[in-house]
Amino acid sequence: MKTSVVSQLAGDLREAAHSLTGSKDDFDALLARIGEARFLLLGEATHGTHEFYKARAEITKRLIKEKGFTIIAWEADWPDTLRINRFIRGRDGSRNALEALEGFKRFPVWMWRNADILDLIGSLKSHNEHVHAGPKVGVYGLDLYSLHASMNAVIAYLEKVNPEAAAQARKRYSCFEDFGEEPQNYGMTAALHRSLSCEDEVVEQLVDLRHREAELLQKDGKIAEDELFYAEQNALVAMNAEKYYRAMYCGRPNTWNLRDTHMVDTLDSLMNHLQKQGENPKAIIWAHNSHLGDARATQMSRRDEVNVGQLVRERHAGEAVSVGFSTYSGTVTAASEWGGVTERKIVRPGMEGSYEQLFHEADASNFVLIFREHPALARDLNQSMLERAIGVIYLPETERYSHYFSADIADQFDVVIHYDESRAVEPLDRTSEWDAGELPETYPSGY
């Protein structure tokens, strides 16, 4: 893009941006844009940036208080998040917010076991304790990685309500015992030897639970309905996780589609469950930008990939607002390989030709940009520019190929929130590598 065009766009951005100054009114314009929407999708350009977590928490608390949102749905596993849900709703034996987070043991633990989430859980607990009429806020996980944890949760539920059915579930799920605790081991073996697949068993268990619904709901009350719904969702997670891990080794490219479709199906099931209980639920979804920005506006569409943002827009047209986050430079909590140690890494400045670099050029520091307010600027921004995505792994030495993709950002999101310089989210489980941080590239010269 020519320098003159960049300068013009940067100037237009500066005029259009709502500055973030740290005041209580920072997100007034965003809440006005949300209006009566029932779904708010809050993204993140990294899985480890403090400003993203803090802003999403502030927005979430305002939406609960001012617009009646009661569902917070995370890119996290269903059984781990249910422990938090029960804690904030007064149904769990956890003594405090820190103990409620103990379920998050799988890499990357810092995504949810961090200081910002700890503060949010305490706030949600306090809010619910003051709700004496009407629905309380709940936190739920949308993801499908928790194969073994979800199977164990199904058995634990049935042991309380029907020991005979629990024994049957244990027998079905024993199909996985020969593969150990790593679901990838199962997926590899089942993909190569179809006769060793446990697909029939996980499907049978879900069907059995649903057939027993009337029997299992002999206890009256909302809590009994919730517990059955939670168990059915765990059985569904087990079924879809089995399919997901098997598909990883079958040469099928769209395990991504399976995962994101599962997340939206879970969201819709949750909304329907609460509607049956007489509520009028509204949901806030926290996930990476790559899940929440409409896939049709990115190069994902060329790989026939869909995502949560696209599916929510398609299923709930006019009822969803999608917010993306970005940062130009700073630090981030991430690892160098899957399952690796938690590190505090330096985020390289946004590349030339990227939205991050353009937002930096606007010299507006931190801001909210609402595309509907400036349709001409939105059209000008849809130029298939580069956009950065840092997940749980950050590889700055191969950043262009590892972390950038092309997008039309004003079609991808309804709103963008930019923090020009950001810092790493603080993990609760600190490592020496995180405390030390990463040396700048100019060390030791200082140049």
Short mmCIF file of C-alpha atoms in Angstrom, two decimals:
data_model
loop_
_atom_site.label_atom_id
_atom_site.label_comp_id
_atom_site.label_asym_id
_atom_site.label_seq_id
_atom_site.Cartn_x
_atom_site.Cartn_y
_atom_site.Cartn_z
CA MET A 1 0.00 0.00 0.00
CA LYS A 2 1.35 3.44 -0.93
CA THR A 3 2.63 5.67 1.86
CA SER A 4 0.14 8.39 0.97
CA VAL A 5 -2.78 5.95 1.24
CA VAL A 6 -1.54 4.69 4.60
CA SER A 7 -1.22 8.25 5.87
CA GLN A 8 -4.75 9.08 4.73
CA LEU A 9 -6.18 5.94 6.35
CA ALA A 10 -4.25 6.61 9.55
CA GLY A 11 -5.64 10.14 9.67
CA ASP A 12 -9.19 8.93 9.10
CA LEU A 13 -8.72 6.30 11.82
CA ARG A 14 -7.51 8.91 14.27
CA GLU A 15 -10.63 10.97 13.66
CA ALA A 16 -12.99 7.98 13.94
CA ALA A 17 -11.49 6.31 17.01
CA HIS A 18 -13.00 6.45 20.49
CA SER A 19 -10.01 6.90 22.78
CA LEU A 20 -9.51 4.59 25.74
CA THR A 21 -8.26 6.63 28.67
CA GLY A 22 -8.92 4.30 31.58
CA SER A 23 -12.12 6.08 32.62
CA LYS A 24 -15.39 4.36 33.55
CA ASP A 25 -16.91 5.71 30.32
CA ASP A 26 -14.37 4.05 28.00
CA PHE A 27 -16.80 1.49 26.61
CA ASP A 28 -19.97 3.63 26.43
CA ALA A 29 -19.85 3.75 22.62
CA LEU A 30 -19.40 -0.03 22.45
CA LEU A 31 -22.40 -0.66 24.71
CA ALA A 32 -24.47 1.67 22.54
CA ARG A 33 -23.40 -0.34 19.47
CA ILE A 34 -24.36 -3.60 21.18
CA GLY A 35 -27.88 -2.30 21.77
CA GLU A 36 -30.29 -5.21 22.18
CA ALA A 37 -28.03 -7.87 20.68
CA ARG A 38 -28.24 -11.28 22.36
CA PHE A 39 -24.70 -12.40 21.48
CA LEU A 40 -21.50 -10.46 22.06
CA LEU A 41 -18.33 -12.08 20.73
CA LEU A 42 -15.20 -10.76 22.49
CA GLY A 43 -12.04 -11.83 20.71
CA GLU A 44 -8.33 -11.70 21.51
CA ALA A 45 -5.36 -11.39 19.16
CA THR A 46 -3.27 -13.46 21.59
CA HIS A 47 -4.00 -15.98 24.32
CA GLY A 48 -1.73 -14.14 26.73
CA THR A 49 -2.27 -10.35 26.82
CA HIS A 50 -3.32 -8.63 30.04
CA GLU A 51 -5.13 -5.74 28.33
CA PHE A 52 -7.40 -8.11 26.40
CA TYR A 53 -8.42 -10.01 29.53
CA LYS A 54 -8.92 -6.84 31.57
CA ALA A 55 -11.00 -5.11 28.88
CA ARG A 56 -13.18 -8.17 28.31
CA ALA A 57 -13.77 -8.45 32.05
CA GLU A 58 -14.78 -4.78 32.30
CA ILE A 59 -17.10 -5.06 29.30
CA THR A 60 -18.57 -8.30 30.65
CA LYS A 61 -19.35 -6.78 34.05
CA ARG A 62 -21.06 -3.81 32.42
CA LEU A 63 -23.13 -6.05 30.15
CA ILE A 64 -24.28 -8.08 33.14
CA LYS A 65 -25.24 -5.00 35.11
CA GLU A 66 -26.64 -2.78 32.35
CA LYS A 67 -27.99 -5.18 29.70
CA GLY A 68 -28.93 -8.36 31.53
CA PHE A 69 -26.39 -10.78 30.06
CA THR A 70 -26.22 -14.01 32.09
CA ILE A 71 -24.07 -16.41 30.03
CA ILE A 72 -20.28 -16.15 29.80
CA ALA A 73 -19.00 -18.81 27.39
CA TRP A 74 -15.26 -19.42 27.11
CA GLU A 75 -12.96 -21.17 24.65
CA ALA A 76 -12.36 -23.68 27.43
CA ASP A 77 -13.35 -27.22 28.35
CA TRP A 78 -16.88 -27.89 29.60
CA PRO A 79 -16.08 -29.89 32.78
CA ASP A 80 -13.27 -27.56 33.95
CA THR A 81 -15.42 -24.47 33.53
CA LEU A 82 -18.41 -26.06 35.29
CA ARG A 83 -16.41 -26.02 38.50
CA ILE A 84 -16.23 -22.24 38.24
CA ASN A 85 -19.90 -22.08 37.30
CA ARG A 86 -20.93 -24.01 40.39
CA PHE A 87 -18.66 -21.90 42.60
CA ILE A 88 -20.02 -18.53 41.49
CA ARG A 89 -23.59 -19.85 41.73
CA GLY A 90 -23.07 -21.24 45.23
CA ARG A 91 -23.33 -24.92 44.24
CA ASP A 92 -19.73 -26.06 44.71
CA GLY A 93 -17.52 -26.85 47.67
CA SER A 94 -14.59 -24.71 46.44
CA ARG A 95 -13.52 -22.40 49.25
CA ASN A 96 -12.38 -19.57 47.00
CA ALA A 97 -11.85 -18.50 43.39
CA LEU A 98 -8.33 -19.94 43.30
CA GLU A 99 -9.62 -23.38 44.27
CA ALA A 100 -12.41 -23.11 41.68
CA LEU A 101 -9.70 -22.80 39.01
CA GLU A 102 -7.95 -26.03 39.98
CA GLY A 103 -9.67 -27.96 37.18
CA PHE A 104 -7.50 -26.21 34.60
CA LYS A 105 -4.48 -28.50 34.51
CA ARG A 106 -4.10 -29.09 30.78
CA PHE A 107 -1.74 -26.97 28.67
CA PRO A 108 -2.02 -23.99 28.31
CA VAL A 109 -2.96 -23.43 31.95
CA TRP A 110 -2.24 -19.67 31.87
CA MET A 111 -5.18 -19.06 29.55
CA TRP A 112 -7.56 -19.38 32.49
CA ARG A 113 -5.29 -19.67 35.52
CA ASN A 114 -4.21 -16.02 35.49
CA ALA A 115 -4.62 -12.98 37.72
CA ASP A 116 -7.26 -11.29 35.55
CA ILE A 117 -9.53 -14.36 35.51
CA LEU A 118 -9.10 -14.75 39.27
CA ASP A 119 -10.36 -11.20 39.80
CA LEU A 120 -13.30 -11.75 37.43
CA ILE A 121 -14.42 -14.93 39.20
CA GLY A 122 -14.47 -13.10 42.54
CA SER A 123 -16.55 -10.33 41.00
CA LEU A 124 -19.05 -12.77 39.46
CA LYS A 125 -19.38 -14.61 42.76
CA SER A 126 -20.13 -11.32 44.54
CA HIS A 127 -22.67 -10.34 41.88
CA ASN A 128 -24.57 -13.62 42.19
CA GLU A 129 -24.66 -13.40 45.97
CA HIS A 130 -26.68 -10.19 45.60
CA VAL A 131 -29.15 -11.66 43.07
CA HIS A 132 -32.30 -12.52 45.03
CA ALA A 133 -34.75 -12.55 42.11
CA GLY A 134 -34.08 -13.43 38.49
CA PRO A 135 -31.33 -15.52 36.91
CA LYS A 136 -27.76 -15.65 38.17
CA VAL A 137 -24.74 -15.38 35.90
CA GLY A 138 -23.11 -18.63 34.75
CA VAL A 139 -19.73 -19.45 33.19
CA TYR A 140 -19.52 -22.28 30.65
CA GLY A 141 -16.88 -23.90 28.42
CA LEU A 142 -17.50 -24.45 24.72
CA ASP A 143 -14.51 -26.59 23.72
CA LEU A 144 -14.18 -30.33 23.08
CA TYR A 145 -10.69 -31.37 24.13
CA SER A 146 -11.76 -32.91 27.48
CA LEU A 147 -12.36 -36.50 26.35
CA HIS A 148 -11.40 -38.25 29.60
CA ALA A 149 -12.59 -35.51 31.98
CA SER A 150 -16.01 -35.46 30.32
CA MET A 151 -16.36 -39.25 30.45
CA ASN A 152 -15.45 -39.19 34.15
CA ALA A 153 -17.99 -36.44 34.75
CA VAL A 154 -20.77 -38.50 33.12
CA ILE A 155 -19.95 -41.47 35.35
CA ALA A 156 -19.77 -39.27 38.47
CA TYR A 157 -23.21 -37.82 37.73
CA LEU A 158 -24.78 -41.24 37.14
CA GLU A 159 -23.23 -42.65 40.31
CA LYS A 160 -25.27 -40.09 42.25
CA VAL A 161 -28.59 -40.65 40.49
CA ASN A 162 -28.48 -44.20 39.07
CA PRO A 163 -25.57 -46.52 40.03
CA GLU A 164 -26.71 -49.18 37.55
CA ALA A 165 -26.54 -46.70 34.67
CA ALA A 166 -23.14 -45.56 35.97
CA ALA A 167 -21.81 -49.12 35.75
CA GLN A 168 -23.05 -49.34 32.17
CA ALA A 169 -21.38 -46.04 31.29
CA ARG A 170 -18.14 -47.18 32.88
CA LYS A 171 -18.24 -50.34 30.78
CA ARG A 172 -18.80 -48.39 27.56
CA TYR A 173 -16.06 -45.87 28.27
CA SER A 174 -13.61 -48.64 29.24
CA CYS A 175 -13.10 -48.97 25.48
CA PHE A 176 -10.53 -46.14 25.84
CA GLU A 177 -8.51 -47.75 28.64
CA ASP A 178 -5.95 -49.41 26.38
CA PHE A 179 -4.89 -46.04 24.95
CA GLY A 180 -3.87 -44.30 28.19
CA GLU A 181 -4.69 -40.73 29.19
CA GLU A 182 -3.48 -39.07 25.98
CA PRO A 183 -6.40 -38.82 23.52
CA GLN A 184 -3.96 -38.37 20.63
CA ASN A 185 -2.81 -41.97 21.20
CA TYR A 186 -6.39 -43.11 20.77
CA GLY A 187 -6.90 -40.96 17.68
CA MET A 188 -3.81 -42.31 15.93
CA THR A 189 -4.68 -45.94 16.62
CA ALA A 190 -8.39 -45.65 15.80
CA ALA A 191 -7.63 -43.85 12.54
CA LEU A 192 -5.35 -46.67 11.41
CA HIS A 193 -7.48 -49.53 12.74
CA ARG A 194 -11.19 -48.73 12.43
CA SER A 195 -12.11 -51.89 14.36
CA LEU A 196 -10.48 -50.38 17.47
CA SER A 197 -12.62 -47.24 17.34
CA CYS A 198 -14.80 -46.37 20.36
CA GLU A 199 -17.25 -44.35 18.25
CA ASP A 200 -20.20 -46.69 18.86
CA GLU A 201 -19.67 -46.64 22.62
CA VAL A 202 -19.68 -42.85 23.03
CA VAL A 203 -22.75 -42.53 20.79
CA GLU A 204 -24.57 -45.24 22.72
CA GLN A 205 -23.83 -43.50 26.02
CA LEU A 206 -25.22 -40.17 24.84
CA VAL A 207 -28.35 -41.83 23.44
CA ASP A 208 -28.81 -43.77 26.69
CA LEU A 209 -28.60 -40.62 28.80
CA ARG A 210 -31.21 -38.91 26.66
CA HIS A 211 -33.51 -41.94 26.81
CA ARG A 212 -33.29 -41.89 30.61
CA GLU A 213 -34.19 -38.20 30.84
CA ALA A 214 -37.65 -38.66 32.39
CA GLU A 215 -36.31 -41.20 34.88
CA LEU A 216 -33.37 -39.02 35.88
CA LEU A 217 -35.59 -35.98 36.36
CA GLN A 218 -37.81 -37.57 38.98
CA LYS A 219 -36.35 -34.99 41.33
CA ASP A 220 -38.13 -31.72 40.82
CA GLY A 221 -36.31 -28.43 40.57
CA LYS A 222 -33.99 -26.38 38.43
CA ILE A 223 -30.81 -27.82 39.92
CA ALA A 224 -31.77 -31.37 38.87
CA GLU A 225 -32.50 -30.12 35.34
CA ASP A 226 -29.16 -28.31 35.25
CA GLU A 227 -27.19 -31.32 36.44
CA LEU A 228 -28.76 -33.58 33.80
CA PHE A 229 -28.08 -30.98 31.12
CA TYR A 230 -24.45 -30.69 32.26
CA ALA A 231 -24.08 -34.49 32.13
CA GLU A 232 -25.61 -34.70 28.64
CA GLN A 233 -23.24 -32.00 27.44
CA ASN A 234 -20.30 -33.94 28.85
CA ALA A 235 -21.51 -37.03 26.98
CA LEU A 236 -21.77 -34.92 23.83
CA VAL A 237 -18.25 -33.57 24.37
CA ALA A 238 -16.97 -37.15 24.72
CA MET A 239 -18.70 -38.13 21.46
CA ASN A 240 -17.38 -35.14 19.50
CA ALA A 241 -13.92 -35.36 21.08
CA GLU A 242 -13.66 -39.00 19.99
CA LYS A 243 -14.54 -37.91 16.45
CA TYR A 244 -12.12 -34.96 16.61
CA TYR A 245 -9.08 -36.95 17.77
CA ARG A 246 -9.78 -39.73 15.27
CA ALA A 247 -10.17 -37.20 12.44
CA MET A 248 -6.78 -35.66 13.26
CA TYR A 249 -5.12 -38.75 11.80
CA CYS A 250 -7.53 -39.52 8.95
CA GLY A 251 -6.17 -36.97 6.52
CA ARG A 252 -9.27 -34.79 6.93
CA PRO A 253 -8.41 -31.08 6.85
CA ASN A 254 -11.44 -29.76 8.68
CA THR A 255 -11.01 -30.82 12.29
CA TRP A 256 -11.18 -27.03 12.71
CA ASN A 257 -14.76 -27.04 11.40
CA LEU A 258 -15.72 -29.90 13.69
CA ARG A 259 -14.39 -28.01 16.71
CA ASP A 260 -15.96 -24.63 15.91
CA THR A 261 -19.30 -26.19 14.97
CA HIS A 262 -19.26 -28.04 18.29
CA MET A 263 -18.68 -24.75 20.12
CA VAL A 264 -21.65 -23.06 18.45
CA ASP A 265 -23.87 -26.13 18.94
CA THR A 266 -22.97 -26.05 22.65
CA LEU A 267 -23.79 -22.35 22.82
CA ASP A 268 -27.17 -22.90 21.17
CA SER A 269 -27.96 -25.86 23.44
CA LEU A 270 -27.17 -23.73 26.46
CA MET A 271 -29.40 -20.91 25.25
CA ASN A 272 -32.26 -23.37 24.60
CA HIS A 273 -31.83 -25.00 28.01
CA LEU A 274 -32.12 -21.68 29.83
CA GLN A 275 -35.06 -20.59 27.68
CA LYS A 276 -36.93 -23.76 28.70
CA GLN A 277 -36.35 -22.70 32.30
CA GLY A 278 -38.10 -19.41 31.64
CA GLU A 279 -35.07 -17.20 31.18
CA ASN A 280 -34.29 -14.78 28.36
CA PRO A 281 -30.58 -15.56 28.04
CA LYS A 282 -27.95 -13.33 26.46
CA ALA A 283 -24.43 -14.64 25.90
CA ILE A 284 -20.91 -13.20 25.97
CA ILE A 285 -18.36 -15.40 24.16
CA TRP A 286 -14.64 -15.18 24.88
CA ALA A 287 -12.32 -16.77 22.30
CA HIS A 288 -9.44 -16.00 19.97
CA ASN A 289 -10.01 -13.58 17.08
CA SER A 290 -9.52 -16.50 14.68
CA HIS A 291 -12.65 -18.13 16.13
CA LEU A 292 -14.81 -15.03 16.53
CA GLY A 293 -14.01 -12.95 13.45
CA ASP A 294 -16.15 -14.02 10.50
CA ALA A 295 -14.14 -16.64 8.56
CA ARG A 296 -15.70 -15.48 5.27
CA ALA A 297 -13.69 -12.24 5.56
CA THR A 298 -10.34 -14.03 5.93
CA GLN A 299 -8.20 -16.49 4.00
CA MET A 300 -9.81 -19.27 6.08
CA SER A 301 -12.66 -19.28 3.57
CA ARG A 302 -10.24 -20.38 0.84
CA ARG A 303 -9.63 -23.54 2.89
CA ASP A 304 -13.39 -24.11 3.28
CA GLU A 305 -13.10 -23.36 7.00
CA VAL A 306 -15.93 -21.90 9.04
CA ASN A 307 -15.73 -20.55 12.56
CA VAL A 308 -17.79 -19.47 15.54
CA GLY A 309 -18.14 -15.89 14.30
CA GLN A 310 -19.49 -16.95 10.91
CA LEU A 311 -21.86 -19.58 12.33
CA VAL A 312 -23.29 -17.25 14.98
CA ARG A 313 -23.92 -14.57 12.36
CA GLU A 314 -25.61 -17.13 10.09
CA ARG A 315 -27.74 -18.73 12.80
CA HIS A 316 -28.59 -15.52 14.65
CA ALA A 317 -28.63 -12.83 11.99
CA GLY A 318 -28.89 -9.33 13.41
CA GLU A 319 -28.54 -10.56 16.99
CA ALA A 320 -24.74 -10.71 17.28
CA VAL A 321 -21.96 -8.14 17.61
CA SER A 322 -18.37 -9.28 17.07
CA VAL A 323 -15.42 -7.46 18.66
CA GLY A 324 -11.80 -8.09 17.67
CA PHE A 325 -8.73 -7.01 19.63
CA SER A 326 -5.27 -6.05 18.38
CA THR A 327 -1.89 -4.88 19.68
CA TYR A 328 1.16 -3.41 17.98
CA SER A 329 3.94 -4.36 20.41
CA GLY A 330 4.74 -5.28 24.01
CA THR A 331 4.98 -8.65 25.74
CA VAL A 332 2.84 -11.78 25.72
CA THR A 333 2.55 -14.97 27.74
CA ALA A 334 3.07 -17.93 25.40
CA ALA A 335 5.14 -21.06 24.84
CA SER A 336 7.69 -21.96 22.17
CA GLU A 337 6.17 -25.38 21.49
CA TRP A 338 3.02 -27.32 22.31
CA GLY A 339 3.15 -28.41 25.93
CA GLY A 340 6.19 -26.18 26.50
CA VAL A 341 7.08 -24.03 29.46
CA THR A 342 5.20 -20.78 30.10
CA GLU A 343 7.29 -17.82 28.92
CA ARG A 344 7.00 -14.03 28.81
CA LYS A 345 7.96 -13.13 25.25
CA ILE A 346 8.54 -9.84 23.46
CA VAL A 347 5.94 -9.09 20.78
CA ARG A 348 7.56 -7.72 17.67
CA PRO A 349 6.13 -4.47 16.26
CA GLY A 350 3.37 -5.05 13.72
CA MET A 351 4.68 -5.80 10.23
CA GLU A 352 4.52 -3.32 7.40
CA GLY A 353 1.29 -3.81 5.49
CA SER A 354 -0.57 -5.07 8.56
CA TYR A 355 -3.59 -3.67 10.36
CA GLU A 356 -1.47 -3.54 13.52
CA GLN A 357 1.05 -1.28 11.83
CA LEU A 358 -1.73 0.91 10.40
CA PHE A 359 -3.38 1.29 13.82
CA HIS A 360 -0.01 2.28 15.26
CA GLU A 361 0.45 4.84 12.47
CA ALA A 362 -2.87 6.41 13.48
CA ASP A 363 -1.09 7.57 16.64
CA ALA A 364 -4.27 7.14 18.68
CA SER A 365 -2.70 4.86 21.31
CA ASN A 366 -5.58 2.77 22.68
CA PHE A 367 -8.99 3.03 21.04
CA VAL A 368 -12.33 1.53 20.04
CA LEU A 369 -13.25 1.64 16.35
CA ILE A 370 -16.91 1.02 15.46
CA PHE A 371 -17.24 0.33 11.75
CA ARG A 372 -20.97 1.08 11.44
CA GLU A 373 -20.29 4.67 12.50
CA HIS A 374 -17.92 5.20 9.55
CA PRO A 375 -19.03 3.17 6.50
CA ALA A 376 -16.64 4.89 4.09
CA LEU A 377 -13.66 4.16 6.34
CA ALA A 378 -14.86 0.57 6.75
CA ARG A 379 -14.87 0.13 2.98
CA ASP A 380 -11.37 1.61 2.74
CA LEU A 381 -10.08 -0.74 5.43
CA ASN A 382 -11.28 -3.86 3.61
CA GLN A 383 -8.07 -4.28 1.61
CA SER A 384 -7.08 -7.86 2.52
CA MET A 385 -4.28 -6.60 4.73
CA LEU A 386 -2.19 -8.71 7.04
CA GLU A 387 -3.49 -9.42 10.53
CA ARG A 388 -1.61 -11.07 13.39
CA ALA A 389 -2.77 -14.07 15.42
CA ILE A 390 -0.74 -15.30 18.39
CA GLY A 391 -2.14 -18.37 20.06
CA VAL A 392 -0.59 -20.42 22.84
CA ILE A 393 2.64 -20.66 20.82
CA TYR A 394 4.57 -17.59 19.66
CA LEU A 395 7.46 -17.95 17.19
CA PRO A 396 8.70 -14.43 16.43
CA GLU A 397 11.57 -15.74 14.28
CA THR A 398 9.03 -17.08 11.73
CA GLU A 399 6.33 -14.55 12.51
CA ARG A 400 5.22 -13.74 8.96
CA TYR A 401 4.43 -17.37 8.18
CA SER A 402 3.48 -18.53 11.66
CA HIS A 403 1.24 -15.70 12.81
CA TYR A 404 -0.07 -13.54 9.95
CA PHE A 405 -3.00 -14.06 7.61
CA SER A 406 -4.96 -11.82 5.26
CA ALA A 407 -8.34 -10.35 6.21
CA ASP A 408 -10.90 -7.68 5.43
CA ILE A 409 -11.19 -6.44 8.98
CA ALA A 410 -14.40 -4.39 8.69
CA ASP A 411 -16.25 -7.46 7.41
CA GLN A 412 -14.48 -9.74 9.86
CA PHE A 413 -15.60 -7.73 12.93
CA ASP A 414 -18.20 -5.13 13.84
CA VAL A 415 -15.82 -3.40 16.26
CA VAL A 416 -12.05 -3.42 16.87
CA ILE A 417 -10.35 -2.54 20.15
CA HIS A 418 -6.67 -1.69 19.83
CA TYR A 419 -3.99 -1.45 22.52
CA ASP A 420 -0.84 -0.07 20.98
CA GLU A 421 1.55 -1.42 23.60
CA SER A 422 0.40 -4.28 25.77
CA ARG A 423 1.87 -6.54 28.44
CA ALA A 424 1.79 -10.23 29.19
CA VAL A 425 -1.04 -11.67 31.26
CA GLU A 426 0.24 -12.79 34.67
CA PRO A 427 -0.03 -16.56 35.17
CA LEU A 428 -0.95 -17.93 38.58
CA ASP A 429 1.61 -20.70 38.05
CA ARG A 430 4.73 -18.61 37.55
CA THR A 431 7.85 -20.14 36.01
CA SER A 432 11.43 -18.93 36.19
CA GLU A 433 11.29 -18.42 32.41
CA TRP A 434 8.25 -16.16 32.77
CA ASP A 435 9.79 -14.17 35.63
CA ALA A 436 13.01 -13.67 33.67
CA GLY A 437 11.19 -12.61 30.53
CA GLU A 438 12.87 -12.52 27.14
CA LEU A 439 15.99 -10.51 26.38
CA PRO A 440 15.56 -7.88 23.68
CA GLU A 441 17.24 -8.61 20.36
CA THR A 442 19.70 -5.74 20.93
CA TYR A 443 21.09 -7.24 24.17
CA PRO A 444 23.82 -6.69 25.29
CA SER A 445 24.63 -3.71 23.06
CA GLY A 446 21.44 -1.81 23.89
CA TYR A 447 21.16 -0.48 20.32
#
